[in-house]
PDB file of C-alpha atoms and ligand atoms in Angstrom:
ATOM      1  CA  MET A 283       6.405   4.612   6.458  1.00 52.00           C
ATOM      2  CA  LYS A 284       3.884   2.070   7.733  1.00 70.00           C
ATOM      3  CA  ILE A 285       0.874   1.095   5.597  1.00 76.00           C
ATOM      4  CA  ARG A 286      -1.598   2.802   7.859  1.00 80.00           C
ATOM      5  CA  GLU A 287       0.350   6.196   7.957  1.00 75.00           C
ATOM      6  CA  SER A 288       0.767   5.945   4.243  1.00 70.00           C
ATOM      7  CA  PHE A 289      -2.966   5.638   3.633  1.00 69.00           C
ATOM      8  CA  SER A 290      -3.896   8.219   6.137  1.00 71.00           C
ATOM      9  CA  GLN A 291      -1.437  10.893   4.844  1.00 67.00           C
ATOM     10  CA  ASN A 292      -2.238  10.270   1.262  1.00 66.00           C
ATOM     11  CA  ALA A 293      -6.153   9.946   1.859  1.00 68.00           C
ATOM     12  CA  ASN A 294      -7.010  13.182  -0.065  1.00 65.00           C
ATOM     13  CA  ALA A 295      -4.795  12.212  -2.919  1.00 61.00           C
ATOM     14  CA  TYR A 296      -6.182   8.685  -2.923  1.00 61.00           C
ATOM     15  CA  GLU A 297      -9.656  10.146  -3.559  1.00 63.00           C
ATOM     16  CA  ARG A 298      -8.431  11.722  -6.770  1.00 61.00           C
ATOM     17  CA  VAL A 299      -6.171   9.060  -8.098  1.00 68.00           C
ATOM     18  CA  ASN A 300      -7.791   5.680  -7.256  1.00 84.00           C
ATOM     19  CA  ILE A 301      -8.654   4.957 -10.901  1.00 86.00           C
ATOM     20  CA  ILE A 302      -7.832   1.166 -10.920  1.00 91.00           C
ATOM     21  CA  GLN A 303      -9.435   0.714  -7.393  1.00 92.00           C
ATOM     22  CA  LYS A 304     -12.636   2.232  -8.821  1.00 93.00           C
ATOM     23  CA  ARG A 305     -12.555  -0.304 -11.631  1.00 95.00           C
ATOM     24  CA  VAL A 306     -12.120  -2.997  -9.198  1.00 97.00           C
ATOM     25  CA  LEU A 307     -15.099  -1.884  -7.115  1.00 97.00           C
ATOM     26  CA  GLU A 308     -17.168  -1.694 -10.416  1.00 97.00           C
ATOM     27  CA  ALA A 309     -16.195  -5.248 -11.188  1.00 97.00           C
ATOM     28  CA  LEU A 310     -17.226  -6.412  -7.648  1.00 97.00           C
ATOM     29  CA  VAL A 311     -20.417  -4.403  -7.532  1.00 97.00           C
ATOM     30  CA  SER A 312     -21.557  -5.630 -10.908  1.00 97.00           C
ATOM     31  CA  ARG A 313     -21.405  -9.342  -9.596  1.00 97.00           C
ATOM     32  CA  ILE A 314     -23.601  -8.472  -6.584  1.00 96.00           C
ATOM     33  CA  ASN A 315     -27.131  -8.929  -7.696  1.00 94.00           C
ATOM     34  CA  ASP A 316     -28.810  -9.908  -4.466  1.00 92.00           C
ATOM     35  CA  ALA A 317     -29.141  -6.379  -3.157  1.00 96.00           C
ATOM     36  CA  PRO A 318     -27.756  -7.226   0.276  1.00 97.00           C
ATOM     37  CA  SER A 319     -29.230  -4.985   3.023  1.00 97.00           C
ATOM     38  CA  HIS A 320     -26.616  -5.504   5.686  1.00 98.00           C
ATOM     39  CA  ILE A 321     -23.067  -5.043   4.424  1.00 98.00           C
ATOM     40  CA  LEU A 322     -19.589  -5.327   5.959  1.00 98.00           C
ATOM     41  CA  ASP A 323     -16.836  -3.577   4.065  1.00 99.00           C
ATOM     42  CA  ILE A 324     -13.350  -4.574   5.185  1.00 99.00           C
ATOM     43  CA  GLY A 325     -10.702  -1.962   4.450  1.00 98.00           C
ATOM     44  CA  CYS A 326     -13.496   0.477   3.360  1.00 98.00           C
ATOM     45  CA  GLY A 327     -11.123   3.448   2.849  1.00 97.00           C
ATOM     46  CA  SER A 328     -12.866   6.676   1.950  1.00 96.00           C
ATOM     47  CA  GLY A 329     -16.201   4.991   0.984  1.00 97.00           C
ATOM     48  CA  GLY A 330     -15.702   3.895  -2.584  1.00 97.00           C
ATOM     49  CA  LEU A 331     -18.096   0.984  -2.146  1.00 98.00           C
ATOM     50  CA  TYR A 332     -20.734   2.820  -0.161  1.00 98.00           C
ATOM     51  CA  LYS A 333     -20.777   5.566  -2.715  1.00 97.00           C
ATOM     52  CA  MET A 334     -21.359   3.002  -5.456  1.00 97.00           C
ATOM     53  CA  LEU A 335     -24.297   1.125  -3.933  1.00 97.00           C
ATOM     54  CA  ASP A 336     -27.476   1.655  -6.021  1.00 95.00           C
ATOM     55  CA  TRP A 337     -29.886  -0.163  -3.732  1.00 97.00           C
ATOM     56  CA  PRO A 338     -31.120   0.585  -0.354  1.00 96.00           C
ATOM     57  CA  VAL A 339     -28.879  -0.560   2.617  1.00 98.00           C
ATOM     58  CA  GLU A 340     -30.142  -0.894   6.139  1.00 98.00           C
ATOM     59  CA  THR A 341     -26.858  -1.273   7.740  1.00 98.00           C
ATOM     60  CA  PHE A 342     -23.327  -0.643   6.366  1.00 98.00           C
ATOM     61  CA  VAL A 343     -20.314  -1.354   8.599  1.00 98.00           C
ATOM     62  CA  GLY A 344     -16.952  -0.086   7.307  1.00 98.00           C
ATOM     63  CA  VAL A 345     -13.667  -1.170   8.898  1.00 98.00           C
ATOM     64  CA  ASP A 346     -10.313   0.611   8.182  1.00 98.00           C
ATOM     65  CA  PHE A 347      -7.380   1.415  10.275  1.00 97.00           C
ATOM     66  CA  ALA A 348      -6.494   4.583   8.591  1.00 96.00           C
ATOM     67  CA  GLU A 349      -8.137   7.570  10.355  1.00 96.00           C
ATOM     68  CA  GLY A 350      -7.528   9.817   7.289  1.00 95.00           C
ATOM     69  CA  MET A 351      -9.450   7.486   5.076  1.00 95.00           C
ATOM     70  CA  LEU A 352     -12.356   7.040   7.494  1.00 98.00           C
ATOM     71  CA  ALA A 353     -12.527  10.859   7.855  1.00 97.00           C
ATOM     72  CA  LEU A 354     -13.486  11.045   4.140  1.00 96.00           C
ATOM     73  CA  HIS A 355     -16.066   8.187   4.281  1.00 98.00           C
ATOM     74  CA  PRO A 356     -19.699   9.253   3.939  1.00 98.00           C
ATOM     75  CA  LYS A 357     -21.466   9.363   7.245  1.00 98.00           C
ATOM     76  CA  ALA A 358     -25.161   8.423   7.638  1.00 98.00           C
ATOM     77  CA  ASP A 359     -27.556   6.889  10.145  1.00 98.00           C
ATOM     78  CA  ASN A 360     -27.162   3.510   8.495  1.00 97.00           C
ATOM     79  CA  VAL A 361     -23.271   3.766   8.432  1.00 98.00           C
ATOM     80  CA  SER A 362     -21.090   2.531  11.191  1.00 98.00           C
ATOM     81  CA  LEU A 363     -17.303   3.022  10.867  1.00 98.00           C
ATOM     82  CA  MET A 364     -14.786   1.049  13.051  1.00 98.00           C
ATOM     83  CA  GLN A 365     -11.202   2.183  13.055  1.00 98.00           C
ATOM     84  CA  ARG A 366      -9.673  -1.273  13.417  1.00 98.00           C
ATOM     85  CA  ASP A 367      -6.971  -3.499  12.010  1.00 98.00           C
ATOM     86  CA  PHE A 368      -8.135  -6.571  10.116  1.00 98.00           C
ATOM     87  CA  ASN A 369      -5.026  -8.412  11.195  1.00 98.00           C
ATOM     88  CA  ASP A 370      -6.462  -8.377  14.812  1.00 98.00           C
ATOM     89  CA  PRO A 371      -8.561 -11.535  15.422  1.00 98.00           C
ATOM     90  CA  SER A 372     -10.472  -9.790  18.181  1.00 98.00           C
ATOM     91  CA  LEU A 373     -12.145  -7.632  15.477  1.00 98.00           C
ATOM     92  CA  PHE A 374     -13.838 -10.690  14.045  1.00 98.00           C
ATOM     93  CA  LYS A 375     -14.988 -11.892  17.441  1.00 98.00           C
ATOM     94  CA  GLU A 376     -16.787  -8.556  17.728  1.00 98.00           C
ATOM     95  CA  LEU A 377     -18.117  -8.772  14.125  1.00 98.00           C
ATOM     96  CA  SER A 378     -19.640 -12.195  14.763  1.00 98.00           C
ATOM     97  CA  SER A 379     -22.383 -10.636  16.931  1.00 97.00           C
ATOM     98  CA  PHE A 380     -23.551  -8.612  13.884  1.00 97.00           C
ATOM     99  CA  HIS A 381     -25.703  -9.968  11.027  1.00 97.00           C
ATOM    100  CA  PHE A 382     -24.421  -9.337   7.492  1.00 98.00           C
ATOM    101  CA  ASP A 383     -25.886 -10.385   4.180  1.00 97.00           C
ATOM    102  CA  ARG A 384     -22.637  -9.879   2.347  1.00 98.00           C
ATOM    103  CA  ILE A 385     -18.983  -9.138   3.184  1.00 98.00           C
ATOM    104  CA  VAL A 386     -16.989  -7.041   0.647  1.00 98.00           C
ATOM    105  CA  SER A 387     -13.302  -6.178   0.580  1.00 98.00           C
ATOM    106  CA  ALA A 388     -11.782  -4.294  -2.323  1.00 98.00           C
ATOM    107  CA  SER A 389      -8.030  -3.658  -2.881  1.00 96.00           C
ATOM    108  CA  ALA A 390      -7.314  -3.981   0.833  1.00 97.00           C
ATOM    109  CA  LEU A 391      -6.502  -7.644   1.805  1.00 98.00           C
ATOM    110  CA  GLN A 392      -3.192  -7.834  -0.108  1.00 96.00           C
ATOM    111  CA  TRP A 393      -1.873  -5.897   2.986  1.00 95.00           C
ATOM    112  CA  ALA A 394      -2.860  -8.697   5.412  1.00 97.00           C
ATOM    113  CA  ASP A 395       0.142  -9.820   7.488  1.00 97.00           C
ATOM    114  CA  ASP A 396      -1.289 -13.457   7.452  1.00 98.00           C
ATOM    115  CA  LEU A 397      -3.696 -13.655   4.611  1.00 98.00           C
ATOM    116  CA  ASP A 398      -4.555 -17.272   5.406  1.00 98.00           C
ATOM    117  CA  GLY A 399      -5.518 -16.343   8.940  1.00 98.00           C
ATOM    118  CA  VAL A 400      -7.515 -13.257   7.944  1.00 98.00           C
ATOM    119  CA  LEU A 401      -9.517 -15.144   5.377  1.00 98.00           C
ATOM    120  CA  ALA A 402     -10.251 -17.849   7.952  1.00 98.00           C
ATOM    121  CA  ASN A 403     -11.569 -15.154  10.355  1.00 98.00           C
ATOM    122  CA  ILE A 404     -13.695 -13.772   7.507  1.00 98.00           C
ATOM    123  CA  ALA A 405     -14.974 -17.257   6.488  1.00 98.00           C
ATOM    124  CA  ALA A 406     -15.996 -17.947  10.137  1.00 98.00           C
ATOM    125  CA  LEU A 407     -18.520 -15.152   9.807  1.00 98.00           C
ATOM    126  CA  ASN A 408     -20.423 -17.532   7.484  1.00 96.00           C
ATOM    127  CA  THR A 409     -21.591 -14.860   5.033  1.00 97.00           C
ATOM    128  CA  PRO A 410     -21.246 -14.693   1.318  1.00 97.00           C
ATOM    129  CA  VAL A 411     -18.257 -12.707   0.284  1.00 98.00           C
ATOM    130  CA  SER A 412     -17.045 -10.480  -2.568  1.00 98.00           C
ATOM    131  CA  LEU A 413     -13.238 -10.014  -2.338  1.00 98.00           C
ATOM    132  CA  ALA A 414     -10.662  -8.414  -4.589  1.00 98.00           C
ATOM    133  CA  ILE A 415      -7.016  -8.908  -3.820  1.00 98.00           C
ATOM    134  CA  PHE A 416      -4.074  -7.314  -5.671  1.00 96.00           C
ATOM    135  CA  THR A 417      -1.180  -9.790  -6.686  1.00 97.00           C
ATOM    136  CA  SER A 418       2.490  -9.552  -7.312  1.00 95.00           C
ATOM    137  CA  ASN A 419       1.891  -8.959 -11.092  1.00 95.00           C
ATOM    138  CA  THR A 420       0.890  -5.464  -9.981  1.00 92.00           C
ATOM    139  CA  PHE A 421       3.842  -3.252 -11.034  1.00 89.00           C
ATOM    140  CA  LYS A 422       5.675  -6.454 -12.171  1.00 92.00           C
ATOM    141  CA  THR A 423       7.924  -4.821 -14.674  1.00 92.00           C
ATOM    142  CA  LEU A 424       8.752  -1.931 -12.311  1.00 88.00           C
ATOM    143  CA  TYR A 425       9.942  -4.297  -9.679  1.00 88.00           C
ATOM    144  CA  GLU A 426      11.860  -6.338 -12.162  1.00 91.00           C
ATOM    145  CA  THR A 427      13.565  -3.242 -13.595  1.00 91.00           C
ATOM    146  CA  ALA A 428      14.418  -2.029 -10.057  1.00 87.00           C
ATOM    147  CA  LYS A 429      15.545  -5.562  -9.219  1.00 88.00           C
ATOM    148  CA  LEU A 430      13.351  -5.575  -6.140  1.00 87.00           C
ATOM    149  CA  PRO A 431      11.510  -8.659  -4.919  1.00 89.00           C
ATOM    150  CA  PRO A 432       7.690  -8.583  -5.481  1.00 87.00           C
ATOM    151  CA  LEU A 433       5.855  -6.899  -2.726  1.00 85.00           C
ATOM    152  CA  LEU A 434       2.611  -8.883  -2.904  1.00 94.00           C
ATOM    153  CA  ARG A 435       1.574 -12.524  -2.979  1.00 97.00           C
ATOM    154  CA  SER A 436       1.517 -14.248  -6.379  1.00 98.00           C
ATOM    155  CA  ARG A 437      -1.725 -14.853  -8.273  1.00 98.00           C
ATOM    156  CA  GLU A 438      -1.311 -18.602  -7.511  1.00 98.00           C
ATOM    157  CA  GLU A 439      -0.822 -18.152  -3.784  1.00 98.00           C
ATOM    158  CA  THR A 440      -3.698 -15.681  -3.550  1.00 98.00           C
ATOM    159  CA  THR A 441      -6.074 -17.917  -5.623  1.00 98.00           C
ATOM    160  CA  ALA A 442      -5.214 -21.002  -3.600  1.00 98.00           C
ATOM    161  CA  LEU A 443      -5.878 -19.240  -0.297  1.00 98.00           C
ATOM    162  CA  LEU A 444      -9.136 -17.926  -1.492  1.00 98.00           C
ATOM    163  CA  GLU A 445     -10.111 -21.454  -2.766  1.00 98.00           C
ATOM    164  CA  LYS A 446      -9.126 -22.915   0.544  1.00 98.00           C
ATOM    165  CA  HIS A 447     -11.540 -20.739   2.511  1.00 98.00           C
ATOM    166  CA  PHE A 448     -14.347 -19.996   0.060  1.00 97.00           C
ATOM    167  CA  ASN A 449     -16.484 -21.531  -2.540  1.00 95.00           C
ATOM    168  CA  GLY A 450     -17.155 -18.988  -5.330  1.00 95.00           C
ATOM    169  CA  GLU A 451     -16.229 -17.839  -8.802  1.00 96.00           C
ATOM    170  CA  ILE A 452     -12.677 -16.672  -9.277  1.00 98.00           C
ATOM    171  CA  ASP A 453     -11.822 -14.031 -11.917  1.00 98.00           C
ATOM    172  CA  ILE A 454      -8.473 -12.550 -12.719  1.00 98.00           C
ATOM    173  CA  LEU A 455      -8.654  -8.843 -13.619  1.00 97.00           C
ATOM    174  CA  GLU A 456      -5.653  -7.257 -15.471  1.00 96.00           C
ATOM    175  CA  TYR A 457      -5.348  -3.626 -16.085  1.00 93.00           C
ATOM    176  CA  THR A 458      -2.846  -1.193 -17.495  1.00 92.00           C
ATOM    177  CA  LEU A 459      -2.747   2.515 -16.756  1.00 89.00           C
ATOM    178  CA  ALA A 460      -0.866   4.729 -19.230  1.00 88.00           C
ATOM    179  CA  PHE A 461       0.781   8.021 -18.400  1.00 85.00           C
ATOM    180  CA  PRO A 462       2.076  11.011 -20.424  1.00 84.00           C
ATOM    181  CA  SER A 463       5.320  10.884 -18.639  1.00 84.00           C
ATOM    182  CA  VAL A 464       7.319   8.493 -16.408  1.00 82.00           C
ATOM    183  CA  ARG A 465       7.526  11.383 -13.807  1.00 82.00           C
ATOM    184  CA  GLU A 466       3.688  11.488 -13.547  1.00 83.00           C
ATOM    185  CA  MET A 467       3.604   7.724 -13.355  1.00 82.00           C
ATOM    186  CA  PHE A 468       5.829   7.689 -10.264  1.00 79.00           C
ATOM    187  CA  ARG A 469       3.934  10.449  -8.669  1.00 79.00           C
ATOM    188  CA  TYR A 470       0.694   8.635  -9.303  1.00 80.00           C
ATOM    189  CA  MET A 471       1.990   5.353  -7.802  1.00 76.00           C
ATOM    190  CA  LYS A 472       3.060   7.072  -4.606  1.00 73.00           C
ATOM    191  CA  GLN A 473      -0.382   8.366  -4.063  1.00 71.00           C
ATOM    192  CA  SER A 474      -2.616   5.519  -5.175  1.00 68.00           C
ATOM    193  CA  GLY A 475      -1.873   3.165  -2.340  1.00 59.00           C
ATOM    194  CA  VAL A 476      -0.794   0.065  -4.008  1.00 57.00           C
ATOM    195  CA  GLY A 477       2.894   0.518  -3.188  1.00 58.00           C
ATOM    196  CA  ALA A 478       1.721   1.616   0.257  1.00 49.00           C
ATOM    197  CA  GLY A 479       4.587   2.417   2.601  1.00 50.00           C
ATOM    198  CA  ARG A 480       7.197   1.112   0.284  1.00 58.00           C
ATOM    199  CA  ASN A 481       9.870   3.730  -0.179  1.00 59.00           C
ATOM    200  CA  VAL A 482      12.920   1.499  -0.408  1.00 58.00           C
ATOM    201  CA  LEU A 483      14.753   3.268  -3.207  1.00 66.00           C
ATOM    202  CA  GLY A 484      16.996   6.238  -2.632  1.00 70.00           C
ATOM    203  CA  TYR A 485      16.895   9.275  -4.820  1.00 73.00           C
ATOM    204  CA  LYS A 486      19.689   8.063  -7.154  1.00 77.00           C
ATOM    205  CA  SER A 487      18.186   4.569  -7.647  1.00 77.00           C
ATOM    206  CA  MET A 488      14.828   6.145  -8.202  1.00 76.00           C
ATOM    207  CA  LYS A 489      16.140   8.488 -10.812  1.00 81.00           C
ATOM    208  CA  GLN A 490      17.769   5.588 -12.582  1.00 83.00           C
ATOM    209  CA  LEU A 491      14.644   3.623 -12.415  1.00 83.00           C
ATOM    210  CA  MET A 492      12.717   6.363 -14.007  1.00 82.00           C
ATOM    211  CA  GLN A 493      15.286   6.437 -16.871  1.00 87.00           C
ATOM    212  CA  THR A 494      15.217   2.713 -17.473  1.00 90.00           C
ATOM    213  CA  TYR A 495      11.546   1.682 -16.970  1.00 90.00           C
ATOM    214  CA  PRO A 496      10.741   0.280 -20.376  1.00 90.00           C
ATOM    215  CA  LEU A 497       7.003   0.832 -20.421  1.00 89.00           C
ATOM    216  CA  GLU A 498       4.639   3.924 -20.561  1.00 86.00           C
ATOM    217  CA  TYR A 499       2.077   2.219 -18.372  1.00 89.00           C
ATOM    218  CA  LEU A 500       1.702   0.506 -15.029  1.00 88.00           C
ATOM    219  CA  GLU A 501       0.527  -2.970 -14.719  1.00 92.00           C
ATOM    220  CA  TYR A 502      -2.113  -4.343 -12.231  1.00 93.00           C
ATOM    221  CA  GLU A 503      -3.480  -7.727 -11.550  1.00 96.00           C
ATOM    222  CA  ILE A 504      -6.283  -8.562  -9.109  1.00 97.00           C
ATOM    223  CA  VAL A 505      -7.860 -11.887  -8.019  1.00 98.00           C
ATOM    224  CA  LEU A 506     -11.572 -11.493  -7.571  1.00 98.00           C
ATOM    225  CA  LEU A 507     -13.675 -13.927  -5.703  1.00 98.00           C
ATOM    226  CA  HIS A 508     -17.490 -13.789  -5.721  1.00 98.00           C
ATOM    227  CA  GLU A 509     -19.718 -16.107  -3.697  1.00 97.00           C
ATOM    228  CA  LYS A 510     -23.380 -16.408  -4.688  1.00 91.00           C
ATOM    229  CA  GLN A 511     -24.369 -18.258  -1.692  1.00 71.00           C
ATOM    230  CA  PRO A 512     -22.998 -18.878   1.865  1.00 60.00           C
ATOM    231  CA  ARG A 513     -20.803 -22.016   2.100  1.00 55.00           C
TER     232      ARG A 513
HETATM  233  C1  LIG B  95      -6.442   0.736  -1.690  1.00 51.39           C
HETATM  234  S1  LIG B  95      -7.505   1.273  -0.362  1.00 51.39           S
HETATM  235  C2  LIG B  95      -9.101   0.615  -0.896  1.00 51.39           C
HETATM  236  C3  LIG B  95     -10.072   1.263  -0.167  1.00 51.39           C
HETATM  237  C4  LIG B  95     -11.580   0.896  -0.664  1.00 51.39           C
HETATM  238  N1  LIG B  95     -11.874  -0.506  -0.298  1.00 51.39           N
HETATM  239  C5  LIG B  95     -11.740   1.116  -2.160  1.00 51.39           C
HETATM  240  O1  LIG B  95     -11.842   0.135  -2.910  1.00 51.39           O
HETATM  241  O2  LIG B  95     -11.634   2.265  -2.554  1.00 51.39           O
HETATM  242  C6  LIG B  95      -6.946   0.053   0.910  1.00 51.39           C
HETATM  243  C7  LIG B  95      -7.503   0.346   2.300  1.00 51.39           C
HETATM  244  O3  LIG B  95      -7.213  -0.714   3.152  1.00 51.39           O
HETATM  245  C8  LIG B  95      -6.891  -0.147   4.360  1.00 51.39           C
HETATM  246  N2  LIG B  95      -6.052  -1.254   5.144  1.00 51.39           N
HETATM  247  C9  LIG B  95      -4.840  -1.693   4.762  1.00 51.39           C
HETATM  248  N3  LIG B  95      -4.410  -2.581   5.690  1.00 51.39           N
HETATM  249  C10 LIG B  95      -5.407  -2.553   6.724  1.00 51.39           C
HETATM  250  C11 LIG B  95      -5.555  -3.274   7.951  1.00 51.39           C
HETATM  251  N4  LIG B  95      -4.539  -4.176   8.312  1.00 51.39           N
HETATM  252  N5  LIG B  95      -6.717  -3.077   8.684  1.00 51.39           N
HETATM  253  C12 LIG B  95      -7.688  -2.246   8.324  1.00 51.39           C
HETATM  254  N6  LIG B  95      -7.614  -1.544   7.099  1.00 51.39           N
HETATM  255  C13 LIG B  95      -6.482  -1.678   6.360  1.00 51.39           C
HETATM  256  C14 LIG B  95      -6.147   1.151   4.108  1.00 51.39           C
HETATM  257  O4  LIG B  95      -6.116   1.987   5.229  1.00 51.39           O
HETATM  258  C15 LIG B  95      -6.990   1.599   2.837  1.00 51.39           C
HETATM  259  O5  LIG B  95      -7.996   2.501   3.327  1.00 51.39           O
END
């Protein structure tokens, strides 16, 4: 299943199970202390960021390619939602005619086809950014147990790309999420979006993985970059 379809089909479940993504948003929002009035949210999903803002916002532009997620995003006079793919450079040409005080992207850019290129397009908007990107240490033990190559970019590669394009503080966030049973853990993983679209194991290998996974929790790692000022 493609990433877009996966997010659209699991949009309602995502609302219930996005525990880690909520913590990532809290970490991002806690660093934003300049009360930006014009905000761009890249990969806005069902509105996690918008719902968390506790200052008045004049314009909020949310970009996401999954119709099902956008359908759940709060609507208001100050909210414009664009169903677009952030891999498409023409999106950024369009966005360059807007004015933003801050660009936020939480838990979405790990899905960029060419992260270097997407970050260059974001940097060209010349606006301070707050970005959170999942790394390959997310579900690390799970992939090792399944003998699958990591799905996402490493912490080192993600950090290096962020440092290439931006000039802000980098933090590494590490979380674990415990489950009462391995079965519930796998159900959660399917719905939460971090393994989006990846369903490479057949029934037998999945059953075996559930029997051999050595932990009672899932691992997550996120690189967070927060710029105080524009470059
Ligand atoms: C894990 S969710 C995070 C949503 C929200 N930012 C939050 O923190 O709750 C990732 C979002 O990125 C979107 N996304 C992934 N790849 C995308 C792309 N290439 N273009 C636009 N949106 C994308 C998905 O549709 C999904 O809504």
